[in-house]
Short mmCIF file of C-alpha atoms and ligand atoms in Angstrom, two decimals:
data_model
loop_
_atom_site.label_atom_id
_atom_site.label_comp_id
_atom_site.label_asym_id
_atom_site.label_seq_id
_atom_site.Cartn_x
_atom_site.Cartn_y
_atom_site.Cartn_z
CA UNK A 1 -6.74 -11.27 28.71
CA UNK A 2 -6.94 -13.19 25.41
CA UNK A 3 -3.87 -12.99 23.08
CA UNK A 4 -4.05 -13.32 19.28
CA UNK A 5 -1.64 -16.02 18.10
CA UNK A 6 0.49 -16.74 15.26
CA UNK A 7 -0.97 -19.12 12.59
CA UNK A 8 1.42 -21.81 11.58
CA UNK A 9 0.94 -25.15 9.93
CA UNK A 10 -2.64 -24.88 10.39
CA UNK A 11 -2.75 -24.19 14.28
CA UNK A 12 -2.89 -20.74 16.07
CA UNK A 13 0.44 -21.22 18.09
CA UNK A 14 1.76 -19.21 21.10
CA UNK A 15 5.17 -17.78 21.70
CA UNK A 16 6.59 -15.81 24.74
CA UNK A 17 6.77 -12.45 23.52
CA UNK A 18 3.88 -9.92 23.39
CA UNK A 19 2.99 -7.00 21.52
CA UNK A 20 0.28 -4.35 22.06
CA UNK A 21 -1.77 -2.99 19.03
CA UNK A 22 -2.43 0.66 20.37
CA UNK A 23 -5.23 2.88 19.12
CA UNK A 24 -3.65 6.17 17.76
CA UNK A 25 -6.93 8.06 18.34
CA UNK A 26 -6.72 7.27 21.90
CA UNK A 27 -3.43 5.75 23.08
CA UNK A 28 -5.15 4.47 26.32
CA UNK A 29 -6.92 1.74 24.45
CA UNK A 30 -5.03 -1.46 23.42
CA UNK A 31 -6.90 -2.96 20.53
CA UNK A 32 -5.55 -6.35 21.02
CA UNK A 33 -2.70 -7.97 22.12
CA UNK A 34 -0.59 -10.21 20.22
CA UNK A 35 1.86 -13.27 20.18
CA UNK A 36 5.38 -12.04 19.01
CA UNK A 37 7.05 -14.80 16.78
CA UNK A 38 10.73 -15.01 16.74
CA UNK A 39 13.13 -16.70 14.01
CA UNK A 40 12.33 -20.10 15.10
CA UNK A 41 8.57 -19.96 14.78
CA UNK A 42 9.17 -17.99 11.34
CA UNK A 43 11.65 -20.58 9.94
CA UNK A 44 8.77 -23.18 11.21
CA UNK A 45 6.15 -21.40 9.22
CA UNK A 46 8.52 -21.32 6.14
CA UNK A 47 8.92 -25.05 6.48
CA UNK A 48 5.34 -25.84 6.67
CA UNK A 49 4.68 -23.57 3.57
CA UNK A 50 7.47 -25.49 1.85
CA UNK A 51 5.71 -28.79 2.73
CA UNK A 52 2.24 -27.77 1.81
CA UNK A 53 3.55 -26.20 -1.73
CA UNK A 54 3.62 -29.52 -3.84
CA UNK A 55 -0.22 -30.27 -3.03
CA UNK A 56 -1.54 -27.01 -3.17
CA UNK A 57 0.14 -26.27 -6.60
CA UNK A 58 -1.90 -29.17 -7.98
CA UNK A 59 -5.43 -28.49 -6.18
CA UNK A 60 -7.98 -27.73 -8.59
CA UNK A 61 -8.27 -24.02 -9.34
CA UNK A 62 -11.81 -24.31 -8.26
CA UNK A 63 -10.76 -25.28 -4.85
CA UNK A 64 -8.53 -22.32 -4.61
CA UNK A 65 -10.93 -19.90 -6.03
CA UNK A 66 -13.64 -21.17 -3.52
CA UNK A 67 -11.44 -20.50 -0.43
CA UNK A 68 -10.87 -16.89 -1.64
CA UNK A 69 -14.31 -16.28 -2.70
CA UNK A 70 -15.56 -17.43 0.87
CA UNK A 71 -13.21 -15.05 2.50
CA UNK A 72 -13.95 -12.35 0.04
CA UNK A 73 -17.82 -12.74 1.04
CA UNK A 74 -16.98 -12.75 4.78
CA UNK A 75 -15.04 -9.86 4.58
CA UNK A 76 -17.73 -7.91 2.95
CA UNK A 77 -20.26 -9.06 4.98
CA UNK A 78 -18.16 -8.03 8.09
CA UNK A 79 -17.26 -4.56 6.69
CA UNK A 80 -18.85 -2.35 9.35
CA UNK A 81 -17.07 -4.40 12.18
CA UNK A 82 -13.65 -4.81 10.23
CA UNK A 83 -13.75 -1.38 9.15
CA UNK A 84 -14.08 0.02 12.85
CA UNK A 85 -11.30 -2.43 13.81
CA UNK A 86 -9.07 -1.17 10.98
CA UNK A 87 -9.80 2.50 12.24
CA UNK A 88 -9.13 1.78 15.46
CA UNK A 89 -5.45 0.13 14.95
CA UNK A 90 -4.43 2.69 12.10
CA UNK A 91 -6.40 5.86 12.68
CA UNK A 92 -8.07 6.60 9.39
CA UNK A 93 -11.70 7.74 9.49
CA UNK A 94 -14.57 5.07 9.64
CA UNK A 95 -15.62 5.66 6.10
CA UNK A 96 -12.19 5.42 4.73
CA UNK A 97 -11.73 1.98 7.12
CA UNK A 98 -14.98 0.58 5.66
CA UNK A 99 -14.00 1.61 2.14
CA UNK A 100 -10.44 -0.17 2.71
CA UNK A 101 -12.39 -3.51 4.03
CA UNK A 102 -14.80 -3.27 1.00
CA UNK A 103 -11.82 -3.19 -1.16
CA UNK A 104 -10.11 -6.05 0.30
CA UNK A 105 -13.07 -8.24 -0.02
CA UNK A 106 -13.27 -7.14 -3.40
CA UNK A 107 -9.78 -8.22 -4.11
CA UNK A 108 -10.43 -11.82 -2.66
CA UNK A 109 -13.26 -12.20 -5.10
CA UNK A 110 -11.53 -10.58 -7.95
CA UNK A 111 -8.33 -13.24 -7.30
CA UNK A 112 -11.10 -16.02 -6.85
CA UNK A 113 -11.86 -15.60 -10.48
CA UNK A 114 -8.31 -15.22 -11.71
CA UNK A 115 -7.32 -18.74 -10.34
CA UNK A 116 -9.90 -20.04 -13.00
CA UNK A 117 -8.49 -17.76 -15.86
CA UNK A 118 -4.90 -18.66 -15.65
CA UNK A 119 -4.14 -20.06 -18.96
CA UNK A 120 -1.14 -20.96 -21.42
CA UNK A 121 -0.29 -20.68 -25.01
CA UNK A 122 0.42 -23.18 -27.48
CA UNK A 123 2.44 -22.46 -30.73
CA UNK A 124 4.32 -24.02 -33.81
CA UNK A 125 7.89 -24.52 -33.09
CA UNK A 126 10.36 -23.58 -35.80
CA UNK A 127 11.41 -27.16 -35.87
CA UNK A 128 9.14 -29.49 -37.96
CA UNK A 129 7.23 -31.69 -35.77
CA UNK A 130 7.78 -30.15 -32.55
CA UNK A 131 5.10 -28.53 -30.38
CA UNK A 132 5.53 -25.55 -27.93
CA UNK A 133 3.69 -24.70 -25.09
CA UNK A 134 4.18 -21.81 -22.83
CA UNK A 135 2.41 -22.18 -19.21
CA UNK A 136 2.69 -20.61 -15.66
CA UNK A 137 3.45 -22.31 -12.77
CA UNK A 138 3.51 -20.95 -9.14
CA UNK A 139 6.88 -19.70 -7.66
CA UNK A 140 6.61 -21.79 -4.54
CA UNK A 141 7.04 -20.19 -0.80
CA UNK A 142 6.37 -16.53 -0.81
CA UNK A 143 7.07 -14.08 1.91
CA UNK A 144 4.75 -10.91 2.05
CA UNK A 145 5.91 -8.08 4.09
CA UNK A 146 3.48 -5.28 4.39
CA UNK A 147 3.13 -1.62 5.90
CA UNK A 148 1.01 -0.19 8.49
CA UNK A 149 -1.03 2.36 6.22
CA UNK A 150 -3.54 -0.11 4.48
CA UNK A 151 -3.81 -2.80 7.16
CA UNK A 152 -6.22 -5.02 5.23
CA UNK A 153 -6.13 -3.86 1.53
CA UNK A 154 -2.37 -4.30 1.07
CA UNK A 155 -2.22 -7.79 2.47
CA UNK A 156 -5.30 -8.72 0.39
CA UNK A 157 -3.73 -7.67 -2.76
CA UNK A 158 -0.60 -9.78 -1.85
CA UNK A 159 -2.23 -12.88 -0.21
CA UNK A 160 -5.14 -13.03 -2.69
CA UNK A 161 -3.20 -13.60 -5.70
CA UNK A 162 -0.35 -15.71 -4.21
CA UNK A 163 -2.82 -18.25 -3.18
CA UNK A 164 -4.76 -18.07 -6.49
CA UNK A 165 -1.88 -18.99 -8.37
CA UNK A 166 -0.69 -21.85 -6.24
CA UNK A 167 1.90 -20.61 -4.21
CA UNK A 168 1.92 -21.00 -0.32
CA UNK A 169 2.45 -18.00 1.81
CA UNK A 170 4.33 -16.82 4.97
CA UNK A 171 2.70 -13.34 5.70
CA UNK A 172 4.25 -10.95 8.15
CA UNK A 173 2.08 -7.72 8.62
CA UNK A 174 3.33 -4.33 10.21
CA UNK A 175 3.91 -4.87 13.80
CA UNK A 176 1.84 -1.75 14.77
CA UNK A 177 -1.46 -3.08 12.87
CA UNK A 178 -1.65 -6.66 13.18
CA UNK A 179 -5.46 -6.89 13.92
CA UNK A 180 -6.32 -7.01 10.35
CA UNK A 181 -3.85 -9.31 8.94
CA UNK A 182 -5.03 -11.67 12.15
CA UNK A 183 -8.56 -11.39 11.00
CA UNK A 184 -7.27 -12.43 7.26
CA UNK A 185 -6.04 -15.67 8.88
CA UNK A 186 -8.87 -16.28 11.04
CA UNK A 187 -11.16 -16.17 7.94
CA UNK A 188 -8.75 -18.39 5.76
CA UNK A 189 -8.40 -21.19 8.66
CA UNK A 190 -12.50 -21.03 8.84
CA UNK A 191 -12.64 -21.12 5.01
CA UNK A 192 -10.54 -24.32 4.87
CA UNK A 193 -7.04 -23.36 3.63
CA UNK A 194 -5.20 -26.67 3.93
CA UNK A 195 -2.52 -26.97 6.76
CA UNK A 196 0.64 -24.97 5.95
CA UNK A 197 -0.67 -23.23 2.81
CA UNK A 198 -1.09 -19.98 4.65
CA UNK A 199 0.88 -18.83 7.63
CA UNK A 200 0.88 -15.66 9.76
CA UNK A 201 3.91 -14.54 11.71
CA UNK A 202 3.60 -11.23 13.69
CA UNK A 203 6.89 -9.53 14.85
CA UNK A 204 9.39 -6.92 14.29
CA UNK A 205 10.76 -6.48 10.69
CA UNK A 206 14.22 -6.82 12.07
CA UNK A 207 13.63 -10.50 13.26
CA UNK A 208 10.42 -11.89 11.56
CA UNK A 209 10.80 -9.93 8.12
CA UNK A 210 14.59 -10.70 7.89
CA UNK A 211 13.96 -14.32 8.88
CA UNK A 212 11.76 -14.42 5.88
CA UNK A 213 14.26 -12.73 3.51
CA UNK A 214 16.98 -14.82 4.57
CA UNK A 215 15.25 -18.16 4.21
CA UNK A 216 16.65 -20.24 1.41
CA UNK A 217 13.24 -21.86 1.24
CA UNK A 218 11.42 -18.61 0.37
CA UNK A 219 11.41 -18.19 -3.29
CA UNK A 220 9.89 -14.95 -3.74
CA UNK A 221 9.41 -11.71 -1.47
CA UNK A 222 6.91 -8.96 -1.95
CA UNK A 223 7.05 -6.07 0.07
CA UNK A 224 5.72 -2.76 0.57
CA UNK A 225 6.93 -0.10 2.99
CA UNK A 226 9.75 2.45 3.20
CA UNK A 227 12.53 3.18 0.58
CA UNK A 228 15.30 2.33 2.85
CA UNK A 229 13.94 -1.14 4.07
CA UNK A 230 12.95 -2.00 0.63
CA UNK A 231 16.42 -1.23 -0.87
CA UNK A 232 17.77 -3.52 1.80
CA UNK A 233 15.25 -6.28 1.17
CA UNK A 234 15.91 -5.89 -2.53
CA UNK A 235 19.73 -6.23 -2.06
CA UNK A 236 19.48 -9.31 0.08
CA UNK A 237 16.81 -11.18 -2.21
CA UNK A 238 19.49 -10.44 -5.01
CA UNK A 239 22.11 -12.13 -3.10
CA UNK A 240 20.16 -15.03 -2.27
CA UNK A 241 18.66 -15.39 -5.72
CA UNK A 242 14.89 -14.59 -4.85
CA UNK A 243 12.25 -13.17 -7.19
CA UNK A 244 11.57 -9.49 -5.23
CA UNK A 245 8.75 -7.01 -5.69
CA UNK A 246 9.15 -3.75 -3.95
CA UNK A 247 6.46 -0.96 -3.49
CA UNK A 248 8.10 1.92 -1.71
CA UNK A 249 7.62 5.72 -1.20
CA UNK A 250 6.25 8.47 -3.61
CA UNK A 251 6.55 12.31 -3.97
CA UNK A 252 3.43 12.55 -6.12
CA UNK A 253 2.92 15.78 -8.07
CA UNK A 254 -0.51 17.30 -8.77
CA UNK A 255 -0.47 20.20 -11.65
CA UNK A 256 -3.07 22.61 -11.33
CA UNK A 257 -3.11 24.82 -14.43
CA UNK A 258 -4.67 28.11 -14.88
CA UNK A 259 -7.50 26.74 -16.86
CA UNK A 260 -8.60 23.95 -14.00
CA UNK A 261 -12.11 24.27 -12.74
CA UNK A 262 -11.14 25.63 -9.13
CA UNK A 263 -13.57 23.61 -7.15
CA UNK A 264 -12.31 20.58 -8.78
CA UNK A 265 -8.84 21.45 -8.25
CA UNK A 266 -9.39 22.12 -4.52
CA UNK A 267 -11.27 18.80 -3.90
CA UNK A 268 -8.81 16.62 -5.75
CA UNK A 269 -5.75 18.57 -3.78
CA UNK A 270 -7.48 18.13 -0.46
CA UNK A 271 -8.68 14.59 -1.07
CA UNK A 272 -5.12 13.39 -2.57
CA UNK A 273 -2.98 15.42 0.19
CA UNK A 274 -4.78 15.13 3.08
CA UNK A 275 -7.15 11.99 3.43
CA UNK A 276 -6.13 9.27 5.22
CA UNK A 277 -4.14 11.59 7.09
CA UNK A 278 -1.85 11.93 4.20
CA UNK A 279 -0.58 8.58 4.86
CA UNK A 280 -0.70 6.95 1.58
CA UNK A 281 2.35 6.47 -0.83
CA UNK A 282 -0.08 7.90 -3.67
CA UNK A 283 -0.68 11.06 -1.45
CA UNK A 284 -0.32 14.52 -3.49
CA UNK A 285 2.76 15.88 -1.69
CA UNK A 286 3.72 18.39 -4.45
CA UNK A 287 1.27 20.88 -5.62
CA UNK A 288 2.28 22.46 -8.71
CA UNK A 289 0.16 25.42 -9.45
CA UNK A 290 0.32 27.80 -12.29
CA UNK A 291 0.61 31.59 -11.43
CA UNK A 292 -2.86 32.63 -12.74
CA UNK A 293 -4.57 30.43 -10.44
CA UNK A 294 -2.09 30.07 -7.48
CA UNK A 295 -3.41 32.66 -5.02
CA UNK A 296 -6.99 31.68 -5.54
CA UNK A 297 -6.08 28.06 -5.08
CA UNK A 298 -4.00 28.68 -2.07
CA UNK A 299 -6.90 30.68 -0.32
CA UNK A 300 -9.62 28.14 -1.30
CA UNK A 301 -7.39 25.07 0.03
CA UNK A 302 -6.78 27.10 3.29
CA UNK A 303 -10.37 27.71 3.75
CA UNK A 304 -11.06 24.13 3.28
CA UNK A 305 -8.39 22.89 5.46
CA UNK A 306 -9.50 25.30 8.18
CA UNK A 307 -13.15 23.71 8.00
CA UNK A 308 -11.47 20.21 8.10
CA UNK A 309 -12.31 18.38 11.37
CA UNK A 310 -9.57 16.34 12.88
CA UNK A 311 -10.28 14.13 15.61
CA UNK A 312 -11.02 10.51 16.90
CA UNK A 313 -11.26 8.20 13.68
CA UNK A 314 -14.63 6.56 15.12
CA UNK A 315 -16.36 9.95 15.89
CA UNK A 316 -19.00 10.41 13.14
CA UNK A 317 -18.08 14.03 12.20
CA UNK A 318 -14.27 13.64 11.92
CA UNK A 319 -12.67 13.96 8.29
CA UNK A 320 -9.30 13.40 9.04
CA UNK A 321 -7.78 10.92 11.69
CA UNK A 322 -4.53 10.97 14.11
CA UNK A 323 -1.19 10.29 12.85
CA UNK A 324 -0.51 6.51 13.21
CA UNK A 325 2.06 6.65 16.05
CA UNK A 326 4.37 8.88 18.10
CA UNK A 327 7.09 8.02 15.90
CA UNK A 328 5.50 9.13 12.56
CA UNK A 329 4.23 12.26 14.28
CA UNK A 330 7.95 13.12 15.18
CA UNK A 331 8.87 12.46 11.58
CA UNK A 332 6.23 14.83 10.30
CA UNK A 333 7.24 17.54 12.86
CA UNK A 334 10.97 17.28 11.86
CA UNK A 335 9.93 17.84 8.35
CA UNK A 336 7.66 20.89 9.15
CA UNK A 337 10.77 22.28 10.76
CA UNK A 338 13.07 21.62 7.86
CA UNK A 339 10.57 23.04 5.48
CA UNK A 340 10.71 26.32 7.37
CA UNK A 341 14.41 26.42 7.89
CA UNK A 342 14.64 25.89 3.82
CA UNK A 343 12.59 28.99 3.42
CA UNK A 344 9.09 27.58 2.46
CA UNK A 345 6.25 29.28 4.16
CA UNK A 346 3.98 27.66 6.34
CA UNK A 347 0.48 29.08 5.04
CA UNK A 348 -1.72 26.78 7.35
CA UNK A 349 -1.57 24.17 9.81
CA UNK A 350 1.32 21.82 11.30
CA UNK A 351 0.56 22.13 14.85
CA UNK A 352 -0.17 19.21 17.31
CA UNK A 353 -3.72 19.18 18.43
CA UNK A 354 -5.21 18.45 21.78
CA UNK A 355 -8.45 16.14 21.76
CA UNK A 356 -10.53 14.72 24.48
CA UNK A 357 -8.73 11.60 23.82
CA UNK A 358 -5.01 11.43 23.90
CA UNK A 359 -4.11 10.61 20.33
CA UNK A 360 -1.45 11.71 17.72
CA UNK A 361 -3.40 14.54 16.19
CA UNK A 362 -1.85 17.21 13.69
CA UNK A 363 -3.52 19.85 11.70
CA UNK A 364 -3.02 19.50 8.15
CA UNK A 365 -0.05 21.44 6.90
CA UNK A 366 0.20 23.56 3.66
CA UNK A 367 3.54 25.03 2.75
CA UNK A 368 3.82 27.67 -0.05
CA UNK A 369 6.65 29.28 -1.59
CA UNK A 370 8.44 25.83 -1.88
CA UNK A 371 10.72 24.88 -4.43
CA UNK A 372 11.34 21.48 -5.89
CA UNK A 373 15.16 21.41 -4.44
CA UNK A 374 13.89 21.60 -0.99
CA UNK A 375 13.94 18.48 1.02
CA UNK A 376 10.16 18.70 1.76
CA UNK A 377 9.76 18.45 -1.91
CA UNK A 378 12.13 15.57 -2.46
CA UNK A 379 11.65 13.23 0.32
CA UNK A 380 8.55 11.39 1.39
CA UNK A 381 7.02 12.66 4.62
CA UNK A 382 4.22 10.34 4.98
CA UNK A 383 2.01 12.81 7.01
CA UNK A 384 -0.71 15.51 6.30
CA UNK A 385 1.71 17.90 4.63
CA UNK A 386 1.75 19.48 1.27
CA UNK A 387 3.81 21.98 -0.53
CA UNK A 388 2.99 24.44 -3.20
CA UNK A 389 5.45 25.14 -5.87
CA UNK A 390 4.42 28.09 -8.01
CA UNK A 391 4.92 27.33 -11.69
CA UNK A 392 4.80 29.62 -14.84
CA UNK A 393 3.32 27.26 -17.45
CA UNK A 394 2.54 23.93 -18.46
CA UNK A 395 5.99 23.11 -19.78
CA UNK A 396 7.82 23.88 -16.31
CA UNK A 397 4.99 21.92 -14.51
CA UNK A 398 5.78 18.90 -16.51
CA UNK A 399 9.33 19.31 -15.97
CA UNK A 400 9.09 19.69 -12.37
CA UNK A 401 6.59 16.81 -11.92
CA UNK A 402 9.09 14.50 -13.52
CA UNK A 403 11.93 16.10 -11.46
CA UNK A 404 12.04 13.49 -8.67
CA UNK A 405 13.48 10.27 -7.49
CA UNK A 406 9.85 8.64 -7.32
CA UNK A 407 7.62 7.86 -9.91
CA UNK A 408 4.30 6.27 -8.54
CA UNK A 409 1.11 8.52 -9.44
CA UNK A 410 1.01 11.94 -11.10
CA UNK A 411 -2.14 14.30 -11.47
CA UNK A 412 -3.35 17.17 -13.43
CA UNK A 413 -6.06 19.41 -13.14
CA UNK A 414 -7.00 21.20 -16.35
CA UNK A 415 -9.97 21.61 -18.59
CA UNK A 416 -7.53 21.41 -21.59
CA UNK A 417 -7.65 18.15 -23.87
CA UNK A 418 -4.28 19.22 -25.31
CA UNK A 419 -2.26 19.19 -21.66
CA UNK A 420 -4.24 16.34 -20.21
CA UNK A 421 -3.45 14.09 -23.35
CA UNK A 422 0.24 15.30 -23.09
CA UNK A 423 0.67 15.02 -19.37
CA UNK A 424 -1.01 11.27 -19.70
CA UNK A 425 1.57 10.31 -22.09
CA UNK A 426 4.85 12.19 -20.65
CA UNK A 427 4.61 11.91 -16.81
CA UNK A 428 7.09 9.53 -15.58
CA UNK A 429 4.84 7.76 -13.19
CA UNK A 430 3.06 4.36 -13.02
CA UNK A 431 -0.26 6.11 -12.69
CA UNK A 432 -1.57 9.27 -14.16
CA UNK A 433 -4.87 10.92 -13.01
CA UNK A 434 -6.62 13.66 -14.83
CA UNK A 435 -8.87 15.86 -12.63
CA UNK A 436 -8.78 12.83 -9.92
CA UNK A 437 -6.73 12.74 -6.77
CA UNK A 438 -3.35 11.17 -7.30
CA UNK A 439 -4.36 8.71 -4.64
CA UNK A 440 -7.49 6.36 -4.80
CA UNK A 441 -7.36 3.51 -7.34
CA UNK A 442 -9.35 0.86 -8.55
CA UNK A 443 -8.66 -2.90 -7.34
CA UNK A 444 -8.87 -4.87 -10.81
CA UNK A 445 -5.96 -2.91 -12.97
CA UNK A 446 -2.06 -2.73 -12.27
CA UNK A 447 -0.70 -0.69 -9.49
CA UNK A 448 2.71 0.27 -9.29
CA UNK A 449 5.36 2.96 -10.23
CA UNK A 450 8.70 3.89 -11.80
CA UNK A 451 12.14 5.07 -10.68
CA UNK A 452 12.66 4.87 -6.69
CA UNK A 453 8.93 4.02 -6.28
CA UNK A 454 8.94 0.53 -7.48
CA UNK A 455 11.02 -2.58 -8.37
CA UNK A 456 9.59 -5.67 -10.04
CA UNK A 457 6.37 -6.27 -11.73
CA UNK A 458 3.08 -4.39 -11.11
CA UNK A 459 0.44 -5.76 -8.46
CA UNK A 460 -3.14 -6.03 -8.70
CA UNK A 461 -5.41 -7.13 -11.80
CA UNK A 462 -4.26 -9.92 -14.13
CA UNK A 463 -0.78 -8.29 -13.94
CA UNK A 464 -0.44 -9.95 -10.41
CA UNK A 465 0.51 -13.12 -12.11
CA UNK A 466 3.87 -11.75 -13.64
CA UNK A 467 5.30 -11.70 -9.78
CA UNK A 468 3.20 -14.78 -8.51
CA UNK A 469 4.10 -17.25 -11.37
CA UNK A 470 7.06 -18.47 -13.30
CA UNK A 471 6.85 -19.11 -17.29
CA UNK A 472 7.61 -22.64 -18.43
CA UNK A 473 8.55 -23.44 -22.12
CA UNK A 474 7.92 -27.19 -22.98
CA UNK A 475 8.79 -28.60 -26.22
CA UNK A 476 7.45 -32.03 -27.39
CA UNK A 477 8.31 -34.00 -30.11
CA UNK A 478 4.85 -35.13 -31.69
P1 LIG B 1 7.13 1.88 7.49
O1 LIG B 1 7.13 1.25 9.18
O2 LIG B 1 7.29 3.38 7.28
O3 LIG B 1 5.91 1.25 7.04
P2 LIG B 1 9.13 0.03 6.98
O4 LIG B 1 9.65 -0.19 5.73
O5 LIG B 1 9.97 0.13 8.19
O6 LIG B 1 8.16 1.12 6.58
O7 LIG B 1 8.11 -1.40 7.39
C1 LIG B 1 7.40 -1.75 6.21
C2 LIG B 1 7.42 -3.48 6.56
O8 LIG B 1 8.70 -3.94 6.55
C3 LIG B 1 6.96 -3.65 8.34
O9 LIG B 1 6.26 -4.92 8.25
C4 LIG B 1 8.06 -3.91 8.77
O10 LIG B 1 8.31 -4.83 10.09
C5 LIG B 1 8.89 -4.62 7.78
N1 LIG B 1 10.41 -4.68 8.05
C6 LIG B 1 11.31 -3.53 8.59
N2 LIG B 1 12.42 -3.95 8.55
C7 LIG B 1 12.76 -4.90 7.80
C8 LIG B 1 13.82 -5.94 7.66
N3 LIG B 1 14.99 -5.40 7.89
N4 LIG B 1 13.57 -7.12 7.00
C9 LIG B 1 12.27 -7.53 6.50
N5 LIG B 1 11.12 -6.64 6.90
C10 LIG B 1 11.59 -5.66 7.43
#
């Protein structure tokens, strides 16, 4: 049986441990088997990245652009195959898998261009005869730690800017979905990335991730994942003087006002809350619905959910794939029990479903009569579970939308320009959506949130340079 190996110092290297990447649509299927890196191999990867940094940071931006562009083109050319691989390891439906792969390809191509666009400033000094230059330089070795819910897009939006701006990389994908991350390593290797510039280490967060965070040679860590892990990594990076960027959870509100177009609001809510099995940090998990439209909205969403086909991610008629793992399914079920105990009404779904293949299937769940104080309204569930909170008017909706420890994305469905404009200005979130789902963003503009959702500079778009470069101010006596 072939085993996918780690990529360290320009070579695919074996290790003793093994890890199976299991298909959540059919748990009998092992998508691939991976060699598991340990602390020693992770340290070797960091050493290799540190040795490669001086030369890579001084390469022509054209060299970096060409490698990233080559990878971007290959990802786009292989979208059907990589999309299927993604859907097999993560469980999102094939259309979403292919969509995510295309996004990853576009990200590589965007940052290929960014390598060439990085520029500085030159200004007059307040002192006579002195020139001032402000330039950006790469940070050094960056550690990239990614979650399982976007197995190719999140790695792409960290790896591509890190390399574009001249950093060297040690990348640790989520251990339950390493196949797409491995595919990126394979493509970078064939595109001619110099030895040590990019390294892949597959393994548990507590070993491989922690080794990266603790290494004195890693200058910066970019992490996407849970709040608890993110906070721990943030504290450890602060202790060891590393730059850190954290993208954590969300509890994103979608406000539906009485004047909303009902079919639009239902589509936006169902997409935002349940597509990708609700496993998106931008998912609309709190639906704040004004009393005049409340009953019609709940009835229409329920009808839509009844018709939603839950099944194998690769089956052509499936609209919602399985939950990613048994552990995540248990978390979803625990929260549904908590919601019922707290007094919310389970209006639809929430039951484990049997399908032909053994998988982690869950019916999309809708709670009504929820309050914003309940745990199901405050804590991120990360599954196909949304709760409806009834609100009297726009002012109450806005207050509840902002009453959360998170602040990633916030949406509103309304035909009122006044309320849409006010919401865009006053929603305490990094991203605001009007008549659009809270999830689903472009790849060339900043992504990130406020409060407990994010820490550090934004990701994606030109804003990514804030994290992946450091500023130098140089003075010259002319
Ligand atoms: P989830 O599994 O819900 O995505 P986690 O925060 O547990 O969220 O995992 C996100 C990423 O962080 C994964 O790649 C995981 O292996 C990694 N990770 C988990 N624990 C640690 C840790 N202590 N140090 C570094 N990385 C970790």
